[in-house]
Short mmCIF file of C-alpha atoms in Angstrom, two decimals:
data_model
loop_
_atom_site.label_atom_id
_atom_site.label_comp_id
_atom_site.label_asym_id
_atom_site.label_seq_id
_atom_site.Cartn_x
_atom_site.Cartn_y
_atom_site.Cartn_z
CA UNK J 10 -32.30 1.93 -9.09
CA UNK J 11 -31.35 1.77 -5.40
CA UNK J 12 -30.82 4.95 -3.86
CA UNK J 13 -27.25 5.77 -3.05
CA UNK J 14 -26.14 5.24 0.65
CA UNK J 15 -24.31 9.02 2.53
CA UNK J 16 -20.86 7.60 1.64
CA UNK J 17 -21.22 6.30 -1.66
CA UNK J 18 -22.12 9.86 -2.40
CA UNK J 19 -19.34 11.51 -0.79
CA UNK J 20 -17.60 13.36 -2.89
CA UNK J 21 -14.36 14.34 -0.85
CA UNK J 22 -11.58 11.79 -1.71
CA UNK J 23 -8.85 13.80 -0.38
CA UNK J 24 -10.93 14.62 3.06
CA UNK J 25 -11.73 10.95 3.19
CA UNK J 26 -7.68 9.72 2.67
CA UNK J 27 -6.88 12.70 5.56
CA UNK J 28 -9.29 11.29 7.33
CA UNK J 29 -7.83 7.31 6.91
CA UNK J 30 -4.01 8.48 7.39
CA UNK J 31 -5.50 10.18 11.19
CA UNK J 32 -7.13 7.02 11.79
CA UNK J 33 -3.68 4.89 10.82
CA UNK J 34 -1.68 6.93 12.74
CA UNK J 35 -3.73 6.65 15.95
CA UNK J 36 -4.27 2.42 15.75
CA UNK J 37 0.11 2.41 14.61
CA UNK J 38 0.92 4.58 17.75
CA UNK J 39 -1.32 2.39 20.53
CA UNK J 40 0.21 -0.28 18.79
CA UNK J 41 3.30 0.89 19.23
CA UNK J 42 2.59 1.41 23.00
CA UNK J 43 1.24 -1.93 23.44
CA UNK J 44 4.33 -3.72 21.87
CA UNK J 45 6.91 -1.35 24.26
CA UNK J 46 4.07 -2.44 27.48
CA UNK J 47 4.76 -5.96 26.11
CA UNK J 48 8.47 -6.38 25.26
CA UNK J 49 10.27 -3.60 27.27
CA UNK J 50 11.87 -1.96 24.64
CA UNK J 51 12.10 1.71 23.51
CA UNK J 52 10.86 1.60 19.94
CA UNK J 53 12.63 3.26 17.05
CA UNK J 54 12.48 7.34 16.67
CA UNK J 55 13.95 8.63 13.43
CA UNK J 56 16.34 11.51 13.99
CA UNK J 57 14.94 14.92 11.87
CA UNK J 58 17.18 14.43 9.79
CA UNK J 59 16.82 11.01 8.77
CA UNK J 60 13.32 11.46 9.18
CA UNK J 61 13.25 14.03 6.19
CA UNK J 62 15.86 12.81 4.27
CA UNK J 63 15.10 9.17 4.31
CA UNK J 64 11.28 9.04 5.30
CA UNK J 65 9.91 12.16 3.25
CA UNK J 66 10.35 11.09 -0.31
CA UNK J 67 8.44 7.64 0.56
CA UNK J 68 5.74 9.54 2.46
CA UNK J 69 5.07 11.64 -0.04
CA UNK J 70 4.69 9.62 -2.97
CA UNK J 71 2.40 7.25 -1.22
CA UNK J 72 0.22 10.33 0.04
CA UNK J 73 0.20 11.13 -3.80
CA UNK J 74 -0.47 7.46 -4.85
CA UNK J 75 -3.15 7.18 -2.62
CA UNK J 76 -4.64 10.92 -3.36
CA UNK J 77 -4.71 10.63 -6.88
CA UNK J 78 -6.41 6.83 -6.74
CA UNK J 79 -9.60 7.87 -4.63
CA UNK J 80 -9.50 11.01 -6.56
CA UNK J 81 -10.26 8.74 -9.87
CA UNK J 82 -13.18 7.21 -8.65
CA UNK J 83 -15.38 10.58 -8.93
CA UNK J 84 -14.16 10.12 -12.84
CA UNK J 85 -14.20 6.48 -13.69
CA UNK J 86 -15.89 2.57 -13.34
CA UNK J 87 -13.92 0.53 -11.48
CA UNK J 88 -12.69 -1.54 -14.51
CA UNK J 89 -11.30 1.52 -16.27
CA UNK J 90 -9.79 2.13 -13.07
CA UNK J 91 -8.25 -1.44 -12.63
CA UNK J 92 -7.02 -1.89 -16.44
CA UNK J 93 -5.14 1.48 -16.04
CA UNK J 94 -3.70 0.99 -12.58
CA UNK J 95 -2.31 -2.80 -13.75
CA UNK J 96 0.26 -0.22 -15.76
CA UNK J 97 1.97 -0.15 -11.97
CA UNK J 98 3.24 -3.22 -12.49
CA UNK J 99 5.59 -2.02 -15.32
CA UNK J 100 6.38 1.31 -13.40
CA UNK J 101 7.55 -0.74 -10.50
CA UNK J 102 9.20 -3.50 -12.55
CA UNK J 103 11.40 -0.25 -13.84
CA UNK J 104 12.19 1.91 -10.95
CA UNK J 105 13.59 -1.62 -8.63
CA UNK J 106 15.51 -2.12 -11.88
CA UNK J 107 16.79 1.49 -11.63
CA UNK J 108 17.19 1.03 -7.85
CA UNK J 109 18.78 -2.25 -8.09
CA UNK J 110 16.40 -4.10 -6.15
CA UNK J 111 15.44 -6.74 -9.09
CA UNK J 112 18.00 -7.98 -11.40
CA UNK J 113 16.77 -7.90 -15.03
CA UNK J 114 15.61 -11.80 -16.04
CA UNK J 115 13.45 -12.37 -19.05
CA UNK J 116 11.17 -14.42 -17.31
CA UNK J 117 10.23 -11.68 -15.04
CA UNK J 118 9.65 -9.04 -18.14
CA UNK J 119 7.52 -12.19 -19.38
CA UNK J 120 5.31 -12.67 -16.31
CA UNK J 121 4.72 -8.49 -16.35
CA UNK J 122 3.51 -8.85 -19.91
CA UNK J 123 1.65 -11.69 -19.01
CA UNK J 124 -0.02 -9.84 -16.26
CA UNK J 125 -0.48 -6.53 -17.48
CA UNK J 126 -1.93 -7.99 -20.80
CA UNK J 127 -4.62 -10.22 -19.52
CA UNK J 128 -5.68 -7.56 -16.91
CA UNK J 129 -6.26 -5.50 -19.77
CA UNK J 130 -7.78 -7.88 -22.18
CA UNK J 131 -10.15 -8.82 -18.29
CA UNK J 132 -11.26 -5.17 -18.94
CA UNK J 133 -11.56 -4.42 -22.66
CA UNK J 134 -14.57 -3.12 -23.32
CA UNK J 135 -16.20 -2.94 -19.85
CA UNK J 136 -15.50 0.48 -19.51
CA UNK J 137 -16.78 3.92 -19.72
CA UNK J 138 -13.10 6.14 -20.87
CA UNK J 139 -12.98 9.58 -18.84
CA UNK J 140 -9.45 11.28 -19.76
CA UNK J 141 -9.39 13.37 -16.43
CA UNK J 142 -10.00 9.84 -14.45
CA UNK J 143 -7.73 8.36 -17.05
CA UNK J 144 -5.02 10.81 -16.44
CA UNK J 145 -5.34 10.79 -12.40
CA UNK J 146 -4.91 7.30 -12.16
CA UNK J 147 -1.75 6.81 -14.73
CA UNK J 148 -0.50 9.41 -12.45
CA UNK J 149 -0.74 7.70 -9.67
CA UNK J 150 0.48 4.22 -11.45
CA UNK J 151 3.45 6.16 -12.23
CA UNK J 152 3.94 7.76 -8.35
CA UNK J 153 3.15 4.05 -7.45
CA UNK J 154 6.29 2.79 -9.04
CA UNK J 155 8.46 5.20 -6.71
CA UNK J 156 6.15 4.78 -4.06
CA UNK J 157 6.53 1.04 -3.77
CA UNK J 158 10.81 0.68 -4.72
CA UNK J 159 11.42 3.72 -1.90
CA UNK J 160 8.87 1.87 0.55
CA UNK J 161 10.87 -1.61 0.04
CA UNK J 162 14.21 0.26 0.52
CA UNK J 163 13.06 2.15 3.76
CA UNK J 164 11.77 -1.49 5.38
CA UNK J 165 14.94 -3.41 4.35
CA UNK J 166 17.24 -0.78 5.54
CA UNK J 167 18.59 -2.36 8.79
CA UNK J 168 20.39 0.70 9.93
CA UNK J 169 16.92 2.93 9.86
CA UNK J 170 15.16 0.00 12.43
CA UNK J 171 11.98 0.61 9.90
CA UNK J 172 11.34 -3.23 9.41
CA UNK J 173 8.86 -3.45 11.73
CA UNK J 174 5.66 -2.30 9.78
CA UNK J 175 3.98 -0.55 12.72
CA UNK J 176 7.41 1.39 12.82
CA UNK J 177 6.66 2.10 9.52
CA UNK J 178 3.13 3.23 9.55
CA UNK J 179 3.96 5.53 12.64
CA UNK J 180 6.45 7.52 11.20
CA UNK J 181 5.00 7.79 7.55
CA UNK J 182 1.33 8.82 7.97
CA UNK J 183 2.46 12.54 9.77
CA UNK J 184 4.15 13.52 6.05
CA UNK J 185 1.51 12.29 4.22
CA UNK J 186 -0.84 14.14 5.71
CA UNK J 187 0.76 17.32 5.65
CA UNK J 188 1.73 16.29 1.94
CA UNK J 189 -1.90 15.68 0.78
CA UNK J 190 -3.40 18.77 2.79
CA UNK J 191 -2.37 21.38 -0.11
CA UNK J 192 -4.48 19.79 -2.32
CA UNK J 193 -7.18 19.59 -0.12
CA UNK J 194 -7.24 23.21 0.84
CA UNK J 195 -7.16 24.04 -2.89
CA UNK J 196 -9.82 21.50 -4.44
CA UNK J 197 -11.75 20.48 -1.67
CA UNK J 198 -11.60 22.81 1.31
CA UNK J 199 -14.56 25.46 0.27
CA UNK J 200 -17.02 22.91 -0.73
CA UNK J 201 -15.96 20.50 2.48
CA UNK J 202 -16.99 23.63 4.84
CA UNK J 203 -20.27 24.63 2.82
CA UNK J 204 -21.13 21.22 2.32
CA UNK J 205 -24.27 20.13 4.33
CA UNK J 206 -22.59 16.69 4.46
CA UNK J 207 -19.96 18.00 7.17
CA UNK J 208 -19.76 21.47 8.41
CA UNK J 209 -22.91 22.61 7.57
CA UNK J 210 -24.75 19.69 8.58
CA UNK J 211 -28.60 19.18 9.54
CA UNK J 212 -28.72 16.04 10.13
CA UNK J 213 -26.28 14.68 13.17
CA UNK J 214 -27.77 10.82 12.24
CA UNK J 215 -26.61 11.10 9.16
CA UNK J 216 -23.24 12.94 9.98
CA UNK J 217 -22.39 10.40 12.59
CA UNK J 218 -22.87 7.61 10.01
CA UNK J 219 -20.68 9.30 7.36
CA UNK J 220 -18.13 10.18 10.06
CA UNK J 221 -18.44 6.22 11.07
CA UNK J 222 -17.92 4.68 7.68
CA UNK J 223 -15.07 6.70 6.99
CA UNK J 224 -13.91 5.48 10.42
CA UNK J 225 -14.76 1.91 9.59
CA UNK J 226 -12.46 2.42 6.07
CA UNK J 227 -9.64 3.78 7.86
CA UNK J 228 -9.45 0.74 10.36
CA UNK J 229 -9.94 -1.57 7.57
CA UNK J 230 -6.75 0.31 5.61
CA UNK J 231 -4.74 0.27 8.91
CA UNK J 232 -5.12 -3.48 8.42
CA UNK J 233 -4.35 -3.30 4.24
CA UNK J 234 -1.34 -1.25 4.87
CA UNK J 235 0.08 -3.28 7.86
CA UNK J 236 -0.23 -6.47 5.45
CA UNK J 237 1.31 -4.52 2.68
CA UNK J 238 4.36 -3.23 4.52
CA UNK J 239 5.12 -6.41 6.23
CA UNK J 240 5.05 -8.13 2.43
CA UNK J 241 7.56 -5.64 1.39
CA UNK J 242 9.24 -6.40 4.28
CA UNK J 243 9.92 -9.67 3.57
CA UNK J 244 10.06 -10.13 -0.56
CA UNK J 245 9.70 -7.55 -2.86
CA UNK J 246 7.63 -4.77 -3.63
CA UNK J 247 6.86 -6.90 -7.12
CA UNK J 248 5.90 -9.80 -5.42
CA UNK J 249 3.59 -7.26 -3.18
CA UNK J 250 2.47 -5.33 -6.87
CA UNK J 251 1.54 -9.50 -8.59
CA UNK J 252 0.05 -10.13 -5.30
CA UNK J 253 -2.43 -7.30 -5.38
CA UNK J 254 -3.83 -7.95 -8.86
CA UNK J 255 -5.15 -10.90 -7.65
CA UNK J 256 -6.90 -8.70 -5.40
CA UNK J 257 -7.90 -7.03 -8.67
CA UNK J 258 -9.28 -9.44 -10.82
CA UNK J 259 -11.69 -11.03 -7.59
CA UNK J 260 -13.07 -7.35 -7.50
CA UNK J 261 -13.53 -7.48 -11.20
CA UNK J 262 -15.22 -10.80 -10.42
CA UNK J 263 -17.51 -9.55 -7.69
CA UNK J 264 -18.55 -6.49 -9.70
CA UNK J 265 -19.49 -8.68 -12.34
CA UNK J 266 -21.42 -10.66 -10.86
CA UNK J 267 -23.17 -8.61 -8.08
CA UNK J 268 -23.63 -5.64 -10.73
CA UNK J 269 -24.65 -7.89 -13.74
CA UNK J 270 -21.85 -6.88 -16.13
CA UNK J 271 -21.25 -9.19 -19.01
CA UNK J 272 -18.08 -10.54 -19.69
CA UNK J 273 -16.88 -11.53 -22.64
CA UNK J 274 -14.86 -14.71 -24.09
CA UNK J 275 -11.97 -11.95 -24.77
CA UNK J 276 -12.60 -10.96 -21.53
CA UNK J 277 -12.21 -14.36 -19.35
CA UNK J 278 -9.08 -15.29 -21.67
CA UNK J 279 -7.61 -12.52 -20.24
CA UNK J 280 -8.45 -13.38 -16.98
CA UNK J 281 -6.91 -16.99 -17.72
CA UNK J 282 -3.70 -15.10 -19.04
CA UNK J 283 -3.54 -12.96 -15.63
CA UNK J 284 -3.77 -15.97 -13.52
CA UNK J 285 -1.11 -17.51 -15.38
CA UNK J 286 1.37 -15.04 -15.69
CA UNK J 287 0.79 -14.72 -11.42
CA UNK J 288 1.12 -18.64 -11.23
CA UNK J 289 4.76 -18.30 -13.25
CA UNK J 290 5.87 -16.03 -10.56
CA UNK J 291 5.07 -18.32 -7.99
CA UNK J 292 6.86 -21.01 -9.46
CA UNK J 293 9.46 -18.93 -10.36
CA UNK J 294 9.93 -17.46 -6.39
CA UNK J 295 9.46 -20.90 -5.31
CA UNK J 296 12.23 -22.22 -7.73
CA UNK J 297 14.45 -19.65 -7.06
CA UNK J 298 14.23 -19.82 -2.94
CA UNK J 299 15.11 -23.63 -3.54
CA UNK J 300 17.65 -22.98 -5.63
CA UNK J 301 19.53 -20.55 -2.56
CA UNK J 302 19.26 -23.36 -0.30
CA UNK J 303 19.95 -21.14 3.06
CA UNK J 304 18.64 -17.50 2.99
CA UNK J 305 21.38 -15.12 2.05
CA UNK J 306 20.46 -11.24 2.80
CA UNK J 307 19.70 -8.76 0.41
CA UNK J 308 22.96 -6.40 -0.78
CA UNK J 309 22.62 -3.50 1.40
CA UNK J 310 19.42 -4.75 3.15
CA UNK J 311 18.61 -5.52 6.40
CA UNK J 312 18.70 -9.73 6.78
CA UNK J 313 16.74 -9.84 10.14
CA UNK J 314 13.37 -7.65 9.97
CA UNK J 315 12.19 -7.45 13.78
CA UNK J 316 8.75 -8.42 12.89
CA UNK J 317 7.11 -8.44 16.70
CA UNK J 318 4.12 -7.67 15.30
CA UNK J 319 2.00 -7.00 18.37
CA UNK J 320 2.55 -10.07 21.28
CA UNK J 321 6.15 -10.45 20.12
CA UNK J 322 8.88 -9.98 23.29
CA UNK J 323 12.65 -9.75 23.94
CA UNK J 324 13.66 -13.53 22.51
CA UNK J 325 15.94 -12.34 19.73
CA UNK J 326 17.98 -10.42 22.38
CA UNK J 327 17.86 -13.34 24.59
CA UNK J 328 19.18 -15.22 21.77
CA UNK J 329 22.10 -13.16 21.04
CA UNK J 330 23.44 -13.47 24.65
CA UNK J 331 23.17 -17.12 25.02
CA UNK J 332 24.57 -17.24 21.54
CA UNK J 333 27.78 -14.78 23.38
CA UNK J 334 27.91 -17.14 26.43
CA UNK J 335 28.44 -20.43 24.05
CA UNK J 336 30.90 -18.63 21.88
CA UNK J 337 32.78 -17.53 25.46
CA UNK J 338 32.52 -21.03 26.97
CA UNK J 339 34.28 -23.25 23.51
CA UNK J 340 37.12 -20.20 23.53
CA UNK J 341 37.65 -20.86 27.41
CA UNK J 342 37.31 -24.62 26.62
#
């Protein structure tokens, strides 16, 4: 058996998410400051109290979500880990019911089931059960569900200026922080600072390569996160839910085969029950955006996300006052 590499054994999942939240907030503010540099305009600062009122809640369940997920992985495979976090699906399909974000259809309870049973039929069997993983992942299904309806709210609230995902990013990742770094003190902080793996370190080779894969995984989630948001953004934080267990299943896939797990007939007719039950939703977004003809906005949601990602400039402003000038001319006409 190959030897494990310094950050496969690692064992500081909270340190490691504190460390990926830093690195997110650094690459969201220079982006931020390249897209003011590039466009002229003052980007969006939340007043304190809308900051805590409105940006809190979301920041904190995600910090949770997020916590409690790498925290599972000292516990569990990855399959037990997917099967259980497919549950998400259902949490999410609940709260945006409870939040009024999704209207209640029985094609969309079908395409859950669909999913959420052939993700778990993809994993029967594959897995080794630990209840303490078990129970830190359900947990964080659960958190997911709020984490995911409040994050969909906050970027389709036109009145917070949020719909910009770098916005987003910026003004989250300073409350999640401070909302995971209890638990880390408590559960991680003695062993971190004895730990010859950071503060105690004799090796600097081997710190700086810990130090730079942990790095390298908090670019590569500045990237996940910006994709996420800007999903949300734009559909629905159940569209962004379906969407990742794609995601899920190619892991599954990749595991398999890279790791030499066997997979069962059970097992690949539930992977031919998740792929359908993702295709229905397609169809079903697909149908229903025909069916609307022209785009109609959201009911209390922002209808024009300023998505300038990073190279976008002033146009939409521009727009709006040639718009005024034609509207001025035909009343003088």
């Amino acid at each position: 058996m190959a030897d494990k590499g310094p950050v496969q054994s690692f064992h500081f999942p909270l340190f490691m998410t504190m460390l990926h939240l830093a690195v997110i907030f650094l690459f969201s503010a220079l982006s931020r400051a390249l897209v003011q540099c590039s466009s002229h305009r003052t980007r969006v600062v939340l007043s304190w109290t809308d900051y805590l009122r409105r940006v809190a809640p979301t920041a904190l369940a995600t910090a949770l979500d997020v916590g409690l997920s790498n925290w599972s992985f000292l516990y569990i495979t990855v399959s037990l880990y997917t099967m259980t976090k497919s549950s998400a699906v259902l949490f999410i399909l609940i709260f945006s019911l409870i939040f009024k974000l999704e209207e209640l259809r029985a094609a969309l309870v079908l395409v859950v089931l669909l999913i959420a049973g052939g993700l778990f039929m993809f994993t029967y069997k594959s897995t080794q059960f630990n209840m303490e993983g078990f129970a830190l992942v359900l947990g964080a299904s659960f958190i997911g569900g709020i984490r995911w309806t409040l994050t969909q709210i906050l970027l389709q609230k036109a009145d917070l200026g949020l719909q910009n995902p770098i916005d987003t990013m910026f003004h989250l990742q300073p409350l999640m922080f401070l909302g995971l770094f209890p638990l880390f003190a408590i559960f991680e902080g003695l062993h971190l600072s004895t730990s010859e793996k950071i503060f105690r370190f004799q090796d600097t080779g081997l710190l700086l390569r810990v130090l730079g894969s942990l790095f390298l995984g908090g670019i590569l989630a500045f990237g996940l996160g910006f994709s996420e948001f800007l999903l949300v953004s734009r559909t629905s934080s159940l569209t962004l839910s379906i969407a990742g267990i794609f995601k899920e299943v190619c892991t599954l896939l990749l595991a398999a085969h890279l790791l030499g797990d066997q997979i069962s007939l059970l097992n690949w007719l539930g992977f031919a029950l998740c792929l359908s039950g993702i295709s229905l939703h397609v169809a079903l977004k697909a149908l229903h955006s025909r069916g609307d003809g022209d785009p109609k906005p959201s009911k209390g949601l922002g209808s024009n996300p300023d998505l300038e990602l990073l190279l976008r400039s002033s146009q939409p402003e521009e727009g709006d006052n040639e718009a005024a000038e034609e509207e001025d001319f035909v009343a003088q006409g």
